Amino acid sequence: MSDDLIFIWGNFVRGNSIAFKQVYDNCFESIYLYGQQFSKDPQTIKDVIQNTFIKVWEKKESLAEVRNPKAYLMQMFRNQMLNLIRFNKNNPLYSTKIDADNYDFKLAVPVELDIIEKERTDEIRKKLKDAFKTLTAKQKEIIYLKYVKGLEFKEISDIMEINTQSAYKLHHRTLLNLKSQLGNIDNMLLLAYLTWYTKEIYSIF
């Protein structure tokens, strides 16, 4: 995490509107990419981000103790997005209600898998797609936060609002699930597959 962002955050919580804009500019892209895992509608994502920052500005005086601004903002965004999903799902037009463990989280596969030989790319991509479809929403989310965003388990636990030990256990269960779906491949090969998520190009499935 950038020390510059912590410094800017300190100015923001003291009411500096220029620092507030700098926090927004610094974090918008990461939050937006995270939002794409919940919704395919760009305007919905932008609206929820805007609402998140409005709430942050309104409570800025109480945020001086925040030590990881980006993780805090992603946590707030996540809560706002899940609240919106719950509201929509509870609308009479929808037949399925959701809870904290039953929400839609989209996990994508990179379009280009440069590490793997060209002739095996399609085969591996299909296996990954099939394997990801067996994951729960929280399992998909922890894969995204760990391997796309490169976050530490403490940051992941803050965003997902679970304790760090639970984050470790969730990650472990997710890897076991993926391994079983991929033919019990060894850990190093599985981790090599997951590093593909650090790429910014995705093929939504």
CSV table of C-alpha atoms in Angstrom, one decimal:
chain,number,residue,atom,x,y,z
A,1,MET,CA,0.0,0.0,0.0
A,2,SER,CA,1.3,3.4,-0.9
A,3,ASP,CA,2.5,5.7,1.9
A,4,ASP,CA,1.4,8.6,-0.4
A,5,LEU,CA,-2.2,7.4,-0.2
A,6,ILE,CA,-2.0,7.2,3.6
A,7,PHE,CA,-0.7,10.8,3.7
A,8,ILE,CA,-3.4,11.9,1.3
A,9,TRP,CA,-6.0,10.1,3.4
A,10,GLY,CA,-4.8,12.0,6.5
A,11,ASN,CA,-5.4,15.3,4.7
A,12,PHE,CA,-8.8,14.1,3.5
A,13,VAL,CA,-10.1,13.2,7.0
A,14,ARG,CA,-9.2,16.7,8.1
A,15,GLY,CA,-11.6,18.1,5.5
A,16,ASN,CA,-9.2,18.8,2.6
A,17,SER,CA,-11.4,18.5,-0.6
A,18,ILE,CA,-8.4,18.4,-2.9
A,19,ALA,CA,-7.1,15.4,-1.0
A,20,PHE,CA,-10.6,13.8,-1.2
A,21,LYS,CA,-10.4,14.1,-5.0
A,22,GLN,CA,-6.9,12.6,-5.0
A,23,VAL,CA,-8.2,9.6,-2.9
A,24,TYR,CA,-10.9,9.2,-5.5
A,25,ASP,CA,-8.6,9.3,-8.4
A,26,ASN,CA,-6.1,6.9,-6.7
A,27,CYS,CA,-8.7,4.2,-5.9
A,28,PHE,CA,-11.4,4.5,-8.6
A,29,GLU,CA,-9.9,2.0,-11.0
A,30,SER,CA,-9.3,-0.7,-8.4
A,31,ILE,CA,-12.8,-0.3,-7.1
A,32,TYR,CA,-14.3,-0.2,-10.6
A,33,LEU,CA,-12.6,-3.4,-11.6
A,34,TYR,CA,-13.8,-5.0,-8.4
A,35,GLY,CA,-17.3,-3.8,-9.1
A,36,GLN,CA,-17.2,-5.5,-12.5
A,37,GLN,CA,-17.2,-8.8,-10.7
A,38,PHE,CA,-20.6,-8.0,-9.2
A,39,SER,CA,-22.3,-6.2,-12.1
A,40,LYS,CA,-22.0,-6.0,-15.9
A,41,ASP,CA,-23.6,-2.5,-15.9
A,42,PRO,CA,-20.9,0.2,-15.9
A,43,GLN,CA,-23.4,2.9,-14.8
A,44,THR,CA,-24.5,0.9,-11.8
A,45,ILE,CA,-20.9,0.4,-10.7
A,46,LYS,CA,-20.1,4.1,-11.1
A,47,ASP,CA,-23.3,5.0,-9.1
A,48,VAL,CA,-22.3,2.7,-6.3
A,49,ILE,CA,-18.8,4.1,-6.2
A,50,GLN,CA,-20.2,7.6,-6.1
A,51,ASN,CA,-22.5,6.7,-3.2
A,52,THR,CA,-19.6,5.1,-1.4
A,53,PHE,CA,-17.5,8.2,-1.7
A,54,ILE,CA,-20.4,10.4,-0.6
A,55,LYS,CA,-20.8,8.3,2.6
A,56,VAL,CA,-17.0,8.4,3.2
A,57,TRP,CA,-17.0,12.2,2.9
A,58,GLU,CA,-20.0,12.5,5.3
A,59,LYS,CA,-18.2,10.4,8.0
A,60,LYS,CA,-14.6,11.6,7.3
A,61,GLU,CA,-14.1,12.9,10.8
A,62,SER,CA,-14.4,9.4,12.2
A,63,LEU,CA,-11.9,7.8,9.7
A,64,ALA,CA,-8.6,9.0,11.1
A,65,GLU,CA,-7.8,5.5,12.4
A,66,VAL,CA,-8.2,3.8,9.0
A,67,ARG,CA,-4.8,2.3,8.2
A,68,ASN,CA,-5.6,0.8,4.8
A,69,PRO,CA,-7.7,3.4,2.9
A,70,LYS,CA,-8.1,1.3,-0.3
A,71,ALA,CA,-9.2,-1.8,1.5
A,72,TYR,CA,-11.6,0.2,3.6
A,73,LEU,CA,-13.1,1.8,0.5
A,74,MET,CA,-13.4,-1.6,-1.2
A,75,GLN,CA,-15.2,-2.9,1.9
A,76,MET,CA,-17.6,0.0,1.9
A,77,PHE,CA,-18.2,-0.4,-1.9
A,78,ARG,CA,-18.8,-4.2,-1.4
A,79,ASN,CA,-21.5,-3.5,1.3
A,80,GLN,CA,-23.2,-0.9,-0.9
A,81,MET,CA,-23.2,-3.2,-3.9
A,82,LEU,CA,-24.5,-6.2,-1.9
A,83,ASN,CA,-27.3,-3.9,-0.4
A,84,LEU,CA,-28.3,-2.9,-3.9
A,85,ILE,CA,-28.3,-6.6,-5.0
A,86,ARG,CA,-30.4,-7.5,-2.0
A,87,PHE,CA,-32.9,-4.7,-2.7
A,88,ASN,CA,-33.2,-5.8,-6.4
A,89,LYS,CA,-33.6,-9.4,-5.4
A,90,ASN,CA,-36.3,-8.6,-2.9
A,91,ASN,CA,-38.2,-6.7,-5.4
A,92,PRO,CA,-41.5,-8.6,-6.4
A,93,LEU,CA,-40.2,-8.9,-9.9
A,94,TYR,CA,-37.5,-11.3,-8.7
A,95,SER,CA,-38.2,-14.7,-7.4
A,96,THR,CA,-34.9,-15.5,-5.7
A,97,LYS,CA,-33.8,-13.9,-2.4
A,98,ILE,CA,-30.2,-13.8,-1.4
A,99,ASP,CA,-28.2,-13.6,1.8
A,100,ALA,CA,-24.6,-12.8,2.6
A,101,ASP,CA,-23.5,-16.1,1.1
A,102,ASN,CA,-25.8,-16.2,-1.9
A,103,TYR,CA,-24.9,-13.4,-4.3
A,104,ASP,CA,-23.5,-13.2,-7.8
A,105,PHE,CA,-19.8,-12.8,-8.1
A,106,LYS,CA,-18.4,-13.1,-11.6
A,107,LEU,CA,-14.9,-14.6,-12.0
A,108,ALA,CA,-13.3,-14.4,-15.4
A,109,VAL,CA,-10.6,-16.1,-17.2
A,110,PRO,CA,-7.8,-14.1,-19.0
A,111,VAL,CA,-8.2,-14.1,-22.8
A,112,GLU,CA,-4.4,-14.7,-23.3
A,113,LEU,CA,-2.6,-17.4,-21.4
A,114,ASP,CA,0.9,-16.7,-22.5
A,115,ILE,CA,2.6,-19.1,-20.1
A,116,ILE,CA,1.0,-22.2,-21.5
A,117,GLU,CA,1.8,-23.6,-24.9
A,118,LYS,CA,-0.6,-22.4,-27.6
A,119,GLU,CA,-2.0,-25.8,-28.4
A,120,ARG,CA,-3.1,-26.3,-24.7
A,121,THR,CA,-4.6,-22.9,-24.2
A,122,ASP,CA,-8.2,-23.8,-25.1
A,123,GLU,CA,-8.1,-27.0,-23.1
A,124,ILE,CA,-6.8,-25.3,-19.9
A,125,ARG,CA,-9.2,-22.4,-20.3
A,126,LYS,CA,-12.2,-24.7,-20.5
A,127,LYS,CA,-11.1,-26.7,-17.5
A,128,LEU,CA,-10.7,-23.4,-15.5
A,129,LYS,CA,-14.1,-22.1,-16.6
A,130,ASP,CA,-15.7,-25.4,-15.6
A,131,ALA,CA,-13.8,-25.4,-12.3
A,132,PHE,CA,-14.8,-21.8,-11.4
A,133,LYS,CA,-18.4,-22.6,-12.0
A,134,THR,CA,-18.3,-24.9,-9.0
A,135,LEU,CA,-17.1,-22.2,-6.6
A,136,THR,CA,-19.3,-20.3,-4.3
A,137,ALA,CA,-19.6,-16.5,-4.6
A,138,LYS,CA,-17.2,-16.1,-1.6
A,139,GLN,CA,-14.7,-18.5,-3.1
A,140,LYS,CA,-14.7,-16.6,-6.4
A,141,GLU,CA,-14.3,-13.4,-4.5
A,142,ILE,CA,-11.3,-14.5,-2.5
A,143,ILE,CA,-9.6,-15.8,-5.6
A,144,TYR,CA,-10.2,-12.4,-7.2
A,145,LEU,CA,-8.9,-10.4,-4.2
A,146,LYS,CA,-5.9,-12.7,-3.7
A,147,TYR,CA,-4.8,-13.3,-7.3
A,148,VAL,CA,-6.1,-10.4,-9.3
A,149,LYS,CA,-5.7,-7.6,-6.7
A,150,GLY,CA,-2.7,-9.3,-5.0
A,151,LEU,CA,-4.1,-8.4,-1.5
A,152,GLU,CA,-2.8,-9.8,1.8
A,153,PHE,CA,-5.1,-12.0,3.9
A,154,LYS,CA,-5.5,-9.2,6.4
A,155,GLU,CA,-6.7,-6.8,3.7
A,156,ILE,CA,-9.0,-9.5,2.3
A,157,SER,CA,-10.5,-10.2,5.7
A,158,ASP,CA,-11.2,-6.5,6.2
A,159,ILE,CA,-12.9,-6.2,2.8
A,160,MET,CA,-15.0,-9.4,3.2
A,161,GLU,CA,-15.7,-8.6,6.8
A,162,ILE,CA,-14.4,-11.9,8.1
A,163,ASN,CA,-11.5,-12.6,10.5
A,164,THR,CA,-8.1,-13.4,9.1
A,165,GLN,CA,-8.2,-17.0,10.1
A,166,SER,CA,-11.5,-17.4,8.3
A,167,ALA,CA,-9.9,-15.9,5.2
A,168,TYR,CA,-7.1,-18.4,5.3
A,169,LYS,CA,-9.6,-21.3,5.7
A,170,LEU,CA,-11.8,-20.0,2.9
A,171,HIS,CA,-8.7,-19.7,0.6
A,172,HIS,CA,-7.6,-23.2,1.6
A,173,ARG,CA,-11.0,-24.8,0.9
A,174,THR,CA,-11.2,-22.9,-2.4
A,175,LEU,CA,-7.8,-24.3,-3.6
A,176,LEU,CA,-8.9,-27.8,-2.5
A,177,ASN,CA,-12.0,-27.4,-4.6
A,178,LEU,CA,-10.1,-26.2,-7.6
A,179,LYS,CA,-7.6,-29.0,-7.3
A,180,SER,CA,-10.3,-31.6,-7.2
A,181,GLN,CA,-11.9,-30.1,-10.3
A,182,LEU,CA,-8.6,-29.9,-12.2
A,183,GLY,CA,-7.6,-33.5,-11.6
A,184,ASN,CA,-5.7,-33.0,-8.3
A,185,ILE,CA,-2.9,-31.1,-9.9
A,186,ASP,CA,0.1,-30.2,-7.7
A,187,ASN,CA,0.1,-27.0,-5.7
A,188,MET,CA,2.7,-25.2,-7.8
A,189,LEU,CA,0.9,-25.8,-11.0
A,190,LEU,CA,-2.4,-24.6,-9.5
A,191,LEU,CA,-0.7,-21.4,-8.2
A,192,ALA,CA,0.7,-20.9,-11.7
A,193,TYR,CA,-2.8,-21.1,-13.1
A,194,LEU,CA,-4.1,-18.6,-10.6
A,195,THR,CA,-1.4,-16.0,-11.4
A,196,TRP,CA,-3.0,-15.5,-14.7
A,197,TYR,CA,-5.6,-13.5,-12.9
A,198,THR,CA,-3.1,-10.6,-12.5
A,199,LYS,CA,-3.8,-9.8,-16.1
A,200,GLU,CA,-6.3,-7.0,-16.9
A,201,ILE,CA,-7.9,-8.7,-20.0
A,202,TYR,CA,-10.8,-11.0,-19.2
A,203,SER,CA,-13.2,-13.2,-21.1
A,204,ILE,CA,-16.5,-13.1,-19.3
A,205,PHE,CA,-18.4,-16.4,-19.0
